[in-house]
Short mmCIF file of C-alpha atoms and ligand atoms in Angstrom, two decimals:
data_model
loop_
_atom_site.label_atom_id
_atom_site.label_comp_id
_atom_site.label_asym_id
_atom_site.label_seq_id
_atom_site.Cartn_x
_atom_site.Cartn_y
_atom_site.Cartn_z
CA UNK N 1 -6.97 24.64 -42.52
CA UNK N 2 -6.82 21.52 -41.19
CA UNK N 3 -6.86 18.96 -43.54
CA UNK N 4 -7.43 15.63 -42.33
CA UNK N 5 -5.79 13.69 -45.25
CA UNK N 6 -2.61 14.87 -45.89
CA UNK N 7 -2.18 14.81 -42.61
CA UNK N 8 -2.86 11.41 -43.06
CA UNK N 9 -0.66 11.29 -46.29
CA UNK N 10 2.18 12.80 -44.38
CA UNK N 11 2.29 10.90 -41.53
CA UNK N 12 2.15 7.81 -44.19
CA UNK N 13 5.21 9.40 -45.86
CA UNK N 14 7.48 10.20 -42.83
CA UNK N 15 6.99 6.23 -42.11
CA UNK N 16 7.80 5.30 -45.39
CA UNK N 17 10.77 7.66 -46.13
CA UNK N 18 14.03 6.71 -44.38
CA UNK N 19 12.57 6.76 -40.83
CA UNK N 20 14.26 3.88 -39.17
CA UNK N 21 10.88 2.23 -36.38
CA UNK N 22 13.52 3.28 -33.56
CA UNK N 23 14.56 6.89 -34.19
CA UNK N 24 10.77 7.31 -35.08
CA UNK N 25 9.75 7.00 -31.71
CA UNK N 26 12.57 8.21 -30.50
CA UNK N 27 10.10 11.22 -31.11
CA UNK N 28 8.60 10.96 -27.68
CA UNK N 29 11.18 9.17 -25.86
CA UNK N 30 14.63 9.98 -26.16
CA UNK N 31 17.76 7.84 -26.03
CA UNK N 32 18.91 11.25 -24.83
CA UNK N 33 16.47 10.37 -21.63
CA UNK N 34 16.76 6.85 -21.09
CA UNK N 35 20.74 7.59 -20.96
CA UNK N 36 19.30 10.44 -17.79
CA UNK N 37 17.72 8.21 -16.27
CA UNK N 38 19.87 5.10 -16.14
CA UNK N 39 23.32 7.55 -14.84
CA UNK N 40 20.50 9.32 -11.99
CA UNK N 41 19.81 5.84 -10.68
CA UNK N 42 23.64 4.85 -10.49
CA UNK N 43 24.62 7.90 -8.87
CA UNK N 44 20.78 8.00 -6.50
CA UNK N 45 21.64 4.14 -5.91
CA UNK N 46 25.22 4.55 -5.31
CA UNK N 47 24.24 6.92 -2.79
CA UNK N 48 21.62 4.83 -1.37
CA UNK N 49 24.50 2.13 -0.11
CA UNK N 50 26.95 5.53 1.30
CA UNK N 51 24.18 7.52 2.96
CA UNK N 52 21.09 5.81 3.61
CA UNK N 53 19.56 8.66 5.60
CA UNK N 54 19.55 12.18 3.84
CA UNK N 55 19.18 14.86 6.62
CA UNK N 56 16.35 16.64 5.66
CA UNK N 57 15.27 20.30 4.46
CA UNK N 58 13.07 22.18 6.87
CA UNK N 59 10.27 22.70 5.26
CA UNK N 60 10.80 26.47 5.65
CA UNK N 61 13.84 26.41 3.48
CA UNK N 62 13.20 24.33 0.95
CA UNK N 63 12.30 26.77 -2.26
CA UNK N 64 15.23 28.17 -1.24
CA UNK N 65 17.40 25.11 -1.03
CA UNK N 66 16.66 23.43 -4.31
CA UNK N 67 14.70 25.30 -7.64
CA UNK N 68 11.21 23.64 -7.36
CA UNK N 69 10.22 26.98 -9.88
CA UNK N 70 8.14 26.80 -13.53
CA UNK N 71 10.47 28.68 -16.20
CA UNK N 72 7.65 30.67 -19.10
CA UNK N 73 10.89 28.96 -21.56
CA UNK N 74 12.79 25.76 -21.93
CA UNK N 75 15.81 26.08 -19.46
CA UNK N 76 19.32 24.79 -21.07
CA UNK N 77 19.78 21.11 -20.94
CA UNK N 78 22.60 20.95 -17.88
CA UNK N 79 20.74 23.54 -15.93
CA UNK N 80 17.61 20.69 -15.63
CA UNK N 81 19.91 17.86 -15.12
CA UNK N 82 21.30 19.94 -11.97
CA UNK N 83 18.05 21.05 -11.39
CA UNK N 84 16.57 16.83 -11.07
CA UNK N 85 19.75 15.18 -9.40
CA UNK N 86 19.37 17.81 -6.51
CA UNK N 87 16.09 16.75 -6.34
CA UNK N 88 16.01 13.18 -6.06
CA UNK N 89 19.56 13.44 -4.03
CA UNK N 90 17.20 15.86 -1.39
CA UNK N 91 14.30 12.99 -1.33
CA UNK N 92 13.93 10.91 1.37
CA UNK N 93 15.73 7.32 0.83
CA UNK N 94 12.63 4.72 1.69
CA UNK N 95 14.19 1.82 0.05
CA UNK N 96 17.85 2.33 1.63
CA UNK N 97 17.98 -0.76 4.68
CA UNK N 98 18.14 2.69 7.61
CA UNK N 99 14.23 3.23 6.51
CA UNK N 100 12.32 1.48 9.33
CA UNK N 101 9.30 4.88 9.01
CA UNK N 102 6.28 3.39 8.02
CA UNK N 103 4.91 -0.32 6.95
CA UNK N 104 6.75 -0.33 3.17
CA UNK N 105 10.51 -0.59 2.12
CA UNK N 106 13.42 -2.05 0.21
CA UNK N 107 12.72 -2.90 -3.27
CA UNK N 108 13.65 -5.61 -5.35
CA UNK N 109 14.27 -5.84 -8.90
CA UNK N 110 12.41 -7.70 -10.10
CA UNK N 111 8.69 -5.16 -9.51
CA UNK N 112 10.27 -2.49 -10.37
CA UNK N 113 10.91 -4.04 -13.99
CA UNK N 114 7.47 -3.91 -14.17
CA UNK N 115 6.31 -0.95 -12.35
CA UNK N 116 9.27 0.57 -15.78
CA UNK N 117 7.64 -0.92 -18.12
CA UNK N 118 3.39 -0.22 -17.03
CA UNK N 119 4.61 2.83 -17.42
CA UNK N 120 6.14 2.98 -20.53
CA UNK N 121 3.67 1.15 -21.89
CA UNK N 122 1.17 3.36 -20.20
CA UNK N 123 -2.02 1.25 -20.88
CA UNK N 124 -5.02 1.92 -18.91
CA UNK N 125 -6.55 -1.14 -17.32
CA UNK N 126 -10.55 -0.35 -17.65
CA UNK N 127 -11.49 -1.54 -21.41
CA UNK N 128 -9.56 -4.77 -22.87
CA UNK N 129 -9.39 -2.82 -26.30
CA UNK N 130 -7.14 -0.58 -24.37
CA UNK N 131 -5.49 -3.47 -21.77
CA UNK N 132 -6.05 -5.66 -23.75
CA UNK N 133 -3.59 -9.09 -22.40
CA UNK N 134 -3.11 -6.51 -19.12
CA UNK N 135 -6.13 -7.17 -18.14
CA UNK N 136 -5.23 -11.25 -17.92
CA UNK N 137 -2.31 -10.69 -15.90
CA UNK N 138 -4.49 -8.59 -13.69
CA UNK N 139 -7.13 -11.18 -13.49
CA UNK N 140 -4.74 -14.05 -12.93
CA UNK N 141 -3.39 -12.67 -9.67
CA UNK N 142 -6.76 -12.32 -8.20
CA UNK N 143 -7.46 -15.61 -9.15
CA UNK N 144 -4.34 -17.05 -7.53
CA UNK N 145 -5.14 -14.48 -4.40
CA UNK N 146 -8.94 -15.98 -4.49
CA UNK N 147 -7.26 -19.71 -3.88
CA UNK N 148 -4.75 -19.02 -1.73
CA UNK N 149 -7.38 -17.57 0.39
CA UNK N 150 -9.81 -20.61 0.26
CA UNK N 151 -12.60 -18.77 -1.05
CA UNK N 152 -15.00 -20.37 -4.20
CA UNK N 153 -13.91 -20.25 -8.05
CA UNK N 154 -16.87 -17.17 -8.11
CA UNK N 155 -14.76 -14.65 -6.33
CA UNK N 156 -13.64 -12.05 -7.84
CA UNK N 157 -12.10 -8.80 -7.28
CA UNK N 158 -9.44 -5.06 -8.12
CA UNK N 159 -6.80 -3.20 -7.86
CA UNK N 160 -7.07 0.30 -5.80
CA UNK N 161 -4.08 2.71 -5.62
CA UNK N 162 -3.52 1.88 -1.78
CA UNK N 163 -5.43 0.20 1.10
CA UNK N 164 -7.52 3.50 2.19
CA UNK N 165 -9.35 2.64 -1.38
CA UNK N 166 -10.07 -0.98 -1.37
CA UNK N 167 -11.49 -0.51 2.40
CA UNK N 168 -13.95 2.46 0.77
CA UNK N 169 -14.62 -0.77 -1.63
CA UNK N 170 -15.65 -2.76 1.25
CA UNK N 171 -17.29 -0.63 2.47
CA UNK N 172 -19.39 1.24 -0.36
CA UNK N 173 -20.34 -2.90 -1.22
CA UNK N 174 -21.12 -3.24 2.27
CA UNK N 175 -23.35 -0.29 2.94
CA UNK N 176 -25.18 -0.89 -1.10
CA UNK N 177 -25.42 -4.51 0.05
CA UNK N 178 -27.85 -3.40 3.41
CA UNK N 179 -29.15 -0.41 1.73
CA UNK N 180 -29.82 -1.57 -2.42
CA UNK N 181 -31.45 2.10 -2.99
CA UNK N 182 -29.41 4.28 -1.08
CA UNK N 183 -27.05 4.02 -4.63
CA UNK N 184 -29.59 5.97 -6.42
CA UNK N 185 -31.95 8.22 -3.20
CA UNK N 186 -29.14 8.70 -0.56
CA UNK N 187 -28.49 6.79 2.27
CA UNK N 188 -31.17 6.29 5.00
CA UNK N 189 -31.21 3.57 6.54
CA UNK N 190 -29.36 4.41 10.02
CA UNK N 191 -26.66 1.91 9.17
CA UNK N 192 -23.16 1.59 11.12
CA UNK N 193 -20.30 0.51 10.98
CA UNK N 194 -17.47 -1.80 13.20
CA UNK N 195 -14.21 -1.96 13.43
CA UNK N 196 -11.24 -2.15 16.51
CA UNK N 197 -10.21 1.34 18.24
CA UNK N 198 -6.70 0.50 16.92
CA UNK N 199 -7.60 0.34 13.13
CA UNK N 200 -6.60 2.84 10.35
CA UNK N 201 -8.03 5.92 10.14
CA UNK N 202 -9.53 5.28 6.90
CA UNK N 203 -12.13 3.85 7.82
CA UNK N 204 -13.76 6.89 9.51
CA UNK N 205 -12.71 9.13 7.11
CA UNK N 206 -14.37 6.63 4.45
CA UNK N 207 -17.42 6.43 6.48
CA UNK N 208 -17.56 10.35 5.71
CA UNK N 209 -17.07 9.35 1.96
CA UNK N 210 -20.62 7.65 2.20
CA UNK N 211 -22.50 9.12 3.56
CA UNK N 212 -22.63 6.36 6.55
CA UNK N 213 -20.81 9.45 8.94
CA UNK N 214 -17.97 9.16 11.31
CA UNK N 215 -20.28 9.06 14.51
CA UNK N 216 -22.23 6.46 12.52
CA UNK N 217 -18.39 4.10 13.78
CA UNK N 218 -18.55 2.26 16.74
CA UNK N 219 -14.79 1.24 18.52
CA UNK N 220 -14.45 -1.65 19.21
CA UNK N 221 -12.50 -2.01 22.73
CA UNK N 222 -9.34 -5.12 22.06
CA UNK N 223 -6.73 -6.87 24.55
CA UNK N 224 -3.93 -6.44 25.72
CA UNK N 225 -2.31 -7.34 22.68
CA UNK N 226 -3.86 -4.73 20.60
CA UNK N 227 -6.58 -7.35 19.20
CA UNK N 228 -10.00 -6.41 18.76
CA UNK N 229 -12.48 -8.19 21.51
CA UNK N 230 -15.29 -10.43 19.96
CA UNK N 231 -17.11 -9.90 23.61
CA UNK N 232 -17.37 -6.89 22.73
CA UNK N 233 -18.29 -6.61 19.17
CA UNK N 234 -21.38 -8.61 20.67
CA UNK N 235 -22.24 -5.98 23.00
CA UNK N 236 -22.48 -3.42 20.33
CA UNK N 237 -24.21 -4.68 18.03
CA UNK N 238 -26.86 -5.55 20.38
CA UNK N 239 -26.89 -1.66 21.66
CA UNK N 240 -27.28 -1.01 17.71
CA UNK N 241 -29.72 -2.67 17.68
CA UNK N 242 -31.64 -1.82 21.29
CA UNK N 243 -31.51 2.16 19.59
CA UNK N 244 -32.94 1.17 15.95
CA UNK N 245 -29.98 1.44 13.87
CA UNK N 246 -28.77 -1.05 11.43
CA UNK N 247 -25.35 -2.95 12.03
CA UNK N 248 -23.79 -2.41 7.96
CA UNK N 249 -19.95 -3.27 8.20
CA UNK N 250 -17.57 -5.10 10.21
CA UNK N 251 -14.00 -4.56 9.14
CA UNK N 252 -11.23 -7.01 11.08
CA UNK N 253 -7.43 -5.85 10.97
CA UNK N 254 -5.15 -8.31 9.91
CA UNK N 255 -2.04 -5.97 11.03
CA UNK N 256 -2.35 -2.55 12.61
CA UNK N 257 -1.42 0.11 11.47
CA UNK N 258 0.60 1.01 15.33
CA UNK N 259 1.64 -2.90 16.62
CA UNK N 260 1.24 -4.78 13.94
CA UNK N 261 -2.01 -6.97 15.07
CA UNK N 262 -3.78 -9.95 13.84
CA UNK N 263 -7.06 -9.93 15.41
CA UNK N 264 -8.90 -12.97 15.76
CA UNK N 265 -11.32 -13.00 12.13
CA UNK N 266 -12.77 -16.97 13.03
CA UNK N 267 -14.50 -14.96 16.21
CA UNK N 268 -15.14 -12.19 14.57
CA UNK N 269 -16.54 -13.42 11.01
CA UNK N 270 -19.35 -15.51 13.64
CA UNK N 271 -21.02 -12.31 15.68
CA UNK N 272 -20.48 -10.56 12.13
CA UNK N 273 -23.03 -13.47 10.48
CA UNK N 274 -24.86 -13.54 13.07
CA UNK N 275 -26.20 -10.14 13.35
CA UNK N 276 -25.76 -10.32 9.14
CA UNK N 277 -23.36 -7.87 8.96
CA UNK N 278 -20.28 -7.09 6.20
CA UNK N 279 -17.31 -8.28 7.31
CA UNK N 280 -14.17 -6.74 5.21
CA UNK N 281 -10.23 -8.42 6.45
CA UNK N 282 -8.04 -5.12 6.02
CA UNK N 283 -4.90 -6.70 5.46
CA UNK N 284 -3.77 -3.89 3.63
CA UNK N 285 -0.07 -4.18 5.86
CA UNK N 286 0.11 -7.96 6.85
CA UNK N 287 -2.47 -9.65 4.69
CA UNK N 288 0.05 -10.73 2.60
CA UNK N 289 0.57 -13.69 5.10
CA UNK N 290 -2.03 -15.42 3.10
CA UNK N 291 1.76 -16.45 0.66
CA UNK N 292 2.99 -17.68 3.39
CA UNK N 293 2.86 -21.06 4.69
CA UNK N 294 4.20 -20.64 7.80
CA UNK N 295 2.63 -17.13 8.18
CA UNK N 296 -0.58 -17.86 7.14
CA UNK N 297 -1.82 -19.39 9.90
CA UNK N 298 -2.15 -15.89 11.43
CA UNK N 299 -5.75 -14.57 9.08
CA UNK N 300 -7.34 -17.92 9.60
CA UNK N 301 -10.92 -17.85 9.55
CA UNK N 302 -10.10 -14.69 6.29
CA UNK N 303 -12.28 -16.87 3.79
CA UNK N 304 -15.19 -16.46 6.35
CA UNK N 305 -14.87 -12.51 5.06
CA UNK N 306 -16.95 -10.97 3.22
CA UNK N 307 -14.46 -8.87 1.41
CA UNK N 308 -10.48 -9.48 1.44
CA UNK N 309 -7.93 -6.54 1.10
CA UNK N 310 -4.21 -6.69 0.51
CA UNK N 311 -0.79 -4.39 0.11
CA UNK N 312 1.31 -5.85 -1.97
CA UNK N 313 3.38 -3.07 -1.53
CA UNK N 314 3.29 -3.21 1.69
CA UNK N 315 5.10 -7.27 2.43
CA UNK N 316 5.82 -8.28 -1.06
CA UNK N 317 7.75 -4.75 -1.14
CA UNK N 318 6.24 -3.93 -4.72
CA UNK N 319 6.65 -0.77 -5.64
CA UNK N 320 3.66 1.79 -4.24
CA UNK N 321 1.00 2.16 -5.03
CA UNK N 322 -0.39 -1.99 -5.59
CA UNK N 323 -4.02 -2.75 -3.57
CA UNK N 324 -5.62 -5.72 -4.28
CA UNK N 325 -9.02 -6.60 -2.50
CA UNK N 326 -11.05 -9.88 -2.91
CA UNK N 327 -14.57 -10.15 -2.10
CA UNK N 328 -17.13 -13.64 -2.56
CA UNK N 329 -19.86 -11.55 -3.89
CA UNK N 330 -18.77 -10.44 -7.34
CA UNK N 331 -22.06 -9.29 -8.75
CA UNK N 332 -22.23 -7.37 -5.48
CA UNK N 333 -18.93 -5.19 -7.10
CA UNK N 334 -21.08 -5.04 -10.61
CA UNK N 335 -24.29 -3.98 -8.87
CA UNK N 336 -21.93 -0.86 -6.38
CA UNK N 337 -19.31 0.15 -9.26
CA UNK N 338 -20.01 -0.49 -13.35
CA UNK N 339 -22.19 2.77 -14.77
CA UNK N 340 -23.31 2.22 -18.15
CA UNK N 341 -20.82 4.59 -20.97
CA UNK N 342 -21.72 3.72 -23.59
CA UNK N 343 -18.45 5.56 -25.47
CA UNK N 344 -16.10 3.41 -23.67
CA UNK N 345 -16.55 0.22 -22.92
CA UNK N 346 -17.92 -0.86 -26.34
CA UNK N 347 -16.36 -4.30 -26.19
CA UNK N 348 -19.30 -7.80 -26.03
CA UNK N 349 -16.91 -9.56 -23.47
CA UNK N 350 -17.64 -7.72 -19.46
CA UNK N 351 -15.16 -9.95 -18.03
CA UNK N 352 -13.13 -8.17 -19.80
CA UNK N 353 -13.51 -4.35 -19.38
CA UNK N 354 -12.41 -4.20 -15.43
CA UNK N 355 -13.92 -0.28 -15.76
CA UNK N 356 -16.82 -2.41 -15.07
CA UNK N 357 -15.86 -3.02 -10.84
CA UNK N 358 -13.50 -1.16 -10.68
CA UNK N 359 -12.98 3.12 -8.65
CA UNK N 360 -12.29 5.06 -10.94
CA UNK N 361 -12.50 5.57 -14.40
CA UNK N 362 -8.60 5.77 -16.37
CA UNK N 363 -6.29 2.94 -14.48
CA UNK N 364 -3.14 2.56 -14.29
CA UNK N 365 -1.71 -0.75 -14.52
CA UNK N 366 -0.75 -1.77 -11.03
CA UNK N 367 -1.00 -5.66 -11.78
CA UNK N 368 2.04 -6.06 -13.77
CA UNK N 369 4.93 -4.88 -10.43
CA UNK N 370 3.15 -8.14 -9.35
CA UNK N 371 2.93 -10.04 -12.16
CA UNK N 372 6.59 -9.44 -12.95
CA UNK N 373 7.90 -10.24 -9.24
CA UNK N 374 5.16 -13.63 -8.73
CA UNK N 375 6.29 -14.73 -12.32
CA UNK N 376 10.27 -14.84 -11.11
CA UNK N 377 10.18 -15.82 -7.01
CA UNK N 378 7.32 -18.01 -7.48
CA UNK N 379 4.81 -18.28 -4.66
CA UNK N 380 7.45 -19.59 -2.74
CA UNK N 381 9.99 -16.83 -3.20
CA UNK N 382 6.89 -14.68 -2.03
CA UNK N 383 6.34 -16.39 1.07
CA UNK N 384 10.02 -16.71 2.01
CA UNK N 385 9.88 -13.51 1.83
CA UNK N 386 7.19 -13.41 4.83
CA UNK N 387 9.27 -15.49 6.63
CA UNK N 388 12.34 -13.38 6.26
CA UNK N 389 10.35 -10.25 7.82
CA UNK N 390 8.79 -12.39 10.33
CA UNK N 391 12.52 -14.16 11.38
CA UNK N 392 14.27 -10.28 11.25
CA UNK N 393 11.66 -8.70 13.20
CA UNK N 394 12.61 -11.96 15.70
CA UNK N 395 16.55 -11.10 15.42
CA UNK N 396 15.06 -7.47 17.31
CA UNK N 397 13.09 -8.58 20.08
CA UNK N 398 15.59 -11.10 20.53
CA UNK N 399 18.18 -7.59 21.07
CA UNK N 400 15.08 -5.69 22.93
CA UNK N 401 14.91 -8.88 25.34
CA UNK N 402 18.47 -9.72 26.02
CA UNK N 403 19.20 -5.83 26.96
CA UNK N 404 18.17 -4.65 30.11
CA UNK N 405 18.29 -0.94 28.54
CA UNK N 406 14.94 -1.98 26.24
CA UNK N 407 11.63 -2.31 27.16
CA UNK N 408 9.33 -4.50 24.86
CA UNK N 409 5.86 -3.17 24.34
CA UNK N 410 3.79 -6.03 21.78
CA UNK N 411 3.31 -9.25 20.38
CA UNK N 412 5.75 -11.78 18.95
CA UNK N 413 3.55 -12.31 16.01
CA UNK N 414 4.19 -9.20 14.69
CA UNK N 415 6.49 -7.11 12.16
CA UNK N 416 6.64 -3.95 14.01
CA UNK N 417 9.15 -3.96 17.02
CA UNK N 418 7.88 -1.60 19.66
CA UNK N 419 10.04 -1.10 22.37
CA UNK N 420 11.48 1.41 24.20
CA UNK N 421 15.42 2.45 25.67
CA UNK N 422 16.10 3.89 28.50
CA UNK N 423 14.16 6.93 29.41
CA UNK N 424 13.83 8.47 26.48
CA UNK N 425 11.11 10.02 24.57
CA UNK N 426 10.92 8.62 21.46
CA UNK N 427 9.32 11.09 19.14
CA UNK N 428 12.40 13.60 19.79
CA UNK N 429 14.52 10.04 19.56
CA UNK N 430 13.20 9.81 16.43
CA UNK N 431 13.14 12.77 14.74
CA UNK N 432 16.75 13.53 15.80
CA UNK N 433 17.35 10.82 14.35
CA UNK N 434 16.28 11.56 10.95
CA UNK N 435 17.67 15.42 11.65
CA UNK N 436 20.70 14.20 12.33
CA UNK N 437 20.26 11.65 8.98
CA UNK N 438 21.11 8.22 11.17
CA UNK N 439 17.87 6.62 10.98
CA UNK N 440 14.16 7.08 10.09
CA UNK N 441 12.59 5.45 12.40
CA UNK N 442 8.78 6.44 13.73
CA UNK N 443 6.58 6.22 17.39
CA UNK N 444 3.33 5.38 18.66
CA UNK N 445 1.34 4.93 21.62
CA UNK N 446 -0.94 2.28 22.94
CA UNK N 447 -2.65 2.60 25.98
CA UNK N 448 -0.18 4.35 27.93
CA UNK N 449 2.37 3.73 26.51
CA UNK N 450 4.52 5.22 24.00
CA UNK N 451 6.97 3.89 22.30
CA UNK N 452 9.80 3.71 19.10
CA UNK N 453 8.24 1.42 15.89
CA UNK N 454 10.42 -0.48 14.70
CA UNK N 455 9.12 -2.12 10.76
CA UNK N 456 11.08 -5.02 9.60
CA UNK N 457 8.48 -5.07 5.90
CA UNK N 458 12.12 -5.36 3.94
CA UNK N 459 12.93 -8.81 3.39
CA UNK N 460 15.49 -7.58 1.74
CA UNK N 461 18.02 -6.62 4.90
CA UNK N 462 19.44 -8.37 6.60
CA UNK N 463 20.19 -9.71 10.66
CA UNK N 464 23.24 -7.47 10.18
CA UNK N 465 21.19 -4.19 9.54
CA UNK N 466 18.74 -4.68 12.23
CA UNK N 467 21.46 -5.36 15.18
CA UNK N 468 22.88 -1.75 12.90
CA UNK N 469 20.20 -0.43 13.75
CA UNK N 470 20.44 -1.01 17.09
CA UNK N 471 24.01 0.51 17.46
CA UNK N 472 23.42 3.24 15.60
CA UNK N 473 20.72 4.26 18.02
CA UNK N 474 22.56 3.66 21.48
CA UNK N 475 25.55 5.41 19.77
CA UNK N 476 23.33 8.29 18.49
CA UNK N 477 21.99 8.54 22.59
CA UNK N 478 25.05 8.66 23.92
CA UNK N 479 27.08 11.20 22.25
CA UNK N 480 25.04 13.33 19.98
CA UNK N 481 20.82 13.39 21.74
CA UNK N 482 19.99 16.56 23.12
CA UNK N 483 17.53 15.89 26.05
CA UNK N 484 14.08 17.28 25.54
C1 PLP F 1 -1.56 1.22 5.35
C2 PLP F 1 -2.75 1.03 5.96
C3 PLP F 1 -3.84 0.93 5.25
C4 PLP F 1 -3.87 1.98 4.39
O1 PLP F 1 -3.06 1.82 2.87
P1 PLP F 1 -2.85 3.25 1.84
O2 PLP F 1 -2.16 2.21 0.41
O3 PLP F 1 -1.14 3.77 2.52
O4 PLP F 1 -3.74 3.64 1.12
C5 PLP F 1 -5.19 0.97 5.43
N1 PLP F 1 -5.22 0.48 6.13
C6 PLP F 1 -3.69 -0.70 6.95
C7 PLP F 1 -4.35 -1.82 8.60
C8 PLP F 1 -2.39 -0.22 7.13
O5 PLP F 1 -1.06 -0.36 7.65
#
């Protein structure tokens, strides 16, 4: 029989008689596991150095190769440790100096520290009651971002689990601003979204989520460097109006996914404003340049945007995932995302109850890992990281330009260096480099050109690492590559 008073007394007795605070805590996070973490981390980091690329397990062999099965009874500790060790050692090493595959990479120790502490503290960011000073941590970051992009004092923002979701939040705000009643009755107006042909796929995907529909997305043409043409934007908006539709949102991209190109925000803002559209700047990839004195000019005009988002897990090298959105219309954040919930929001200060402006209910603390990083190395340290990323891209471009077997396919203001080597098919070269455990790098295309995309986002890399990339690629083509 359940007797609450007795239970309570039992816990209190336990507390006071003999058990130290630390040993009490060890009942749910024990020393054995912490020691194991340390041991696995040491081993993993060593392998990351000596074997920066793991040979992938073919998907068809996965369950034979690793013991991923879930047992009925607890397993012996040694078997558990072995299964865990095998699992992590076979996982692709995304922080190594040979990983150039995606738009994130490397590891900032200060950020990892914050992330580990977030896991330990396990707060949820929805209320001040539960997150306490972590609310301040998030607010301070939002405020600094707003200040650095010249947003007004009253601007506000929040974090979400990735750039696709901060884009979603921007798109919901744009929709609600144009058609406020849609929050109750569903979308009534014929709303249209404009984005460049080179923008991220989350834009059409989100268009379907928010009831506007994929067919209501207009793809604006780009110039030969992959930047949106403001003239085509104007034409397409006018065409929509002639067809009786309502222009709603213009999405500009700072760092397009393939080429790393920057749309001309100033020109786009002028068109967007002329037709009363919400302007969002998707800076998931390279919006982080706002932190840099040297490269901030690439997002010139961002202060005119209604909302701006960037991924701290890309240019800031923070741990995955960490995406931030800010807006000049804090009321729209509330209007679109607040819902009354008396069981949750029980304190008075709404401003500190971040759940009122977020997409989710429970939300993990993604702010601490940015705060620890920023606090430790300062804005200038972050700015130096951005300079380093562009420097590494310059090293790669110089190499490509000075070696006749290579062709460069994109612009100088990018941390994605797109190139081809001899007449080799980029797709088959990239997959063989991965299969043989040599390099993790990806390929892409623009217009009719197909190329390898080397991403120099890992600020922990050196010029030697970039040159080693080309050395490894060339050696592989000479000795290991099997032409298709
Ligand atoms: C990476 C990226 C996104 C998506 O971000 P996730 O965090 O992967 O969801 C959106 N837009 C651009 C331009 C990106 O490069």
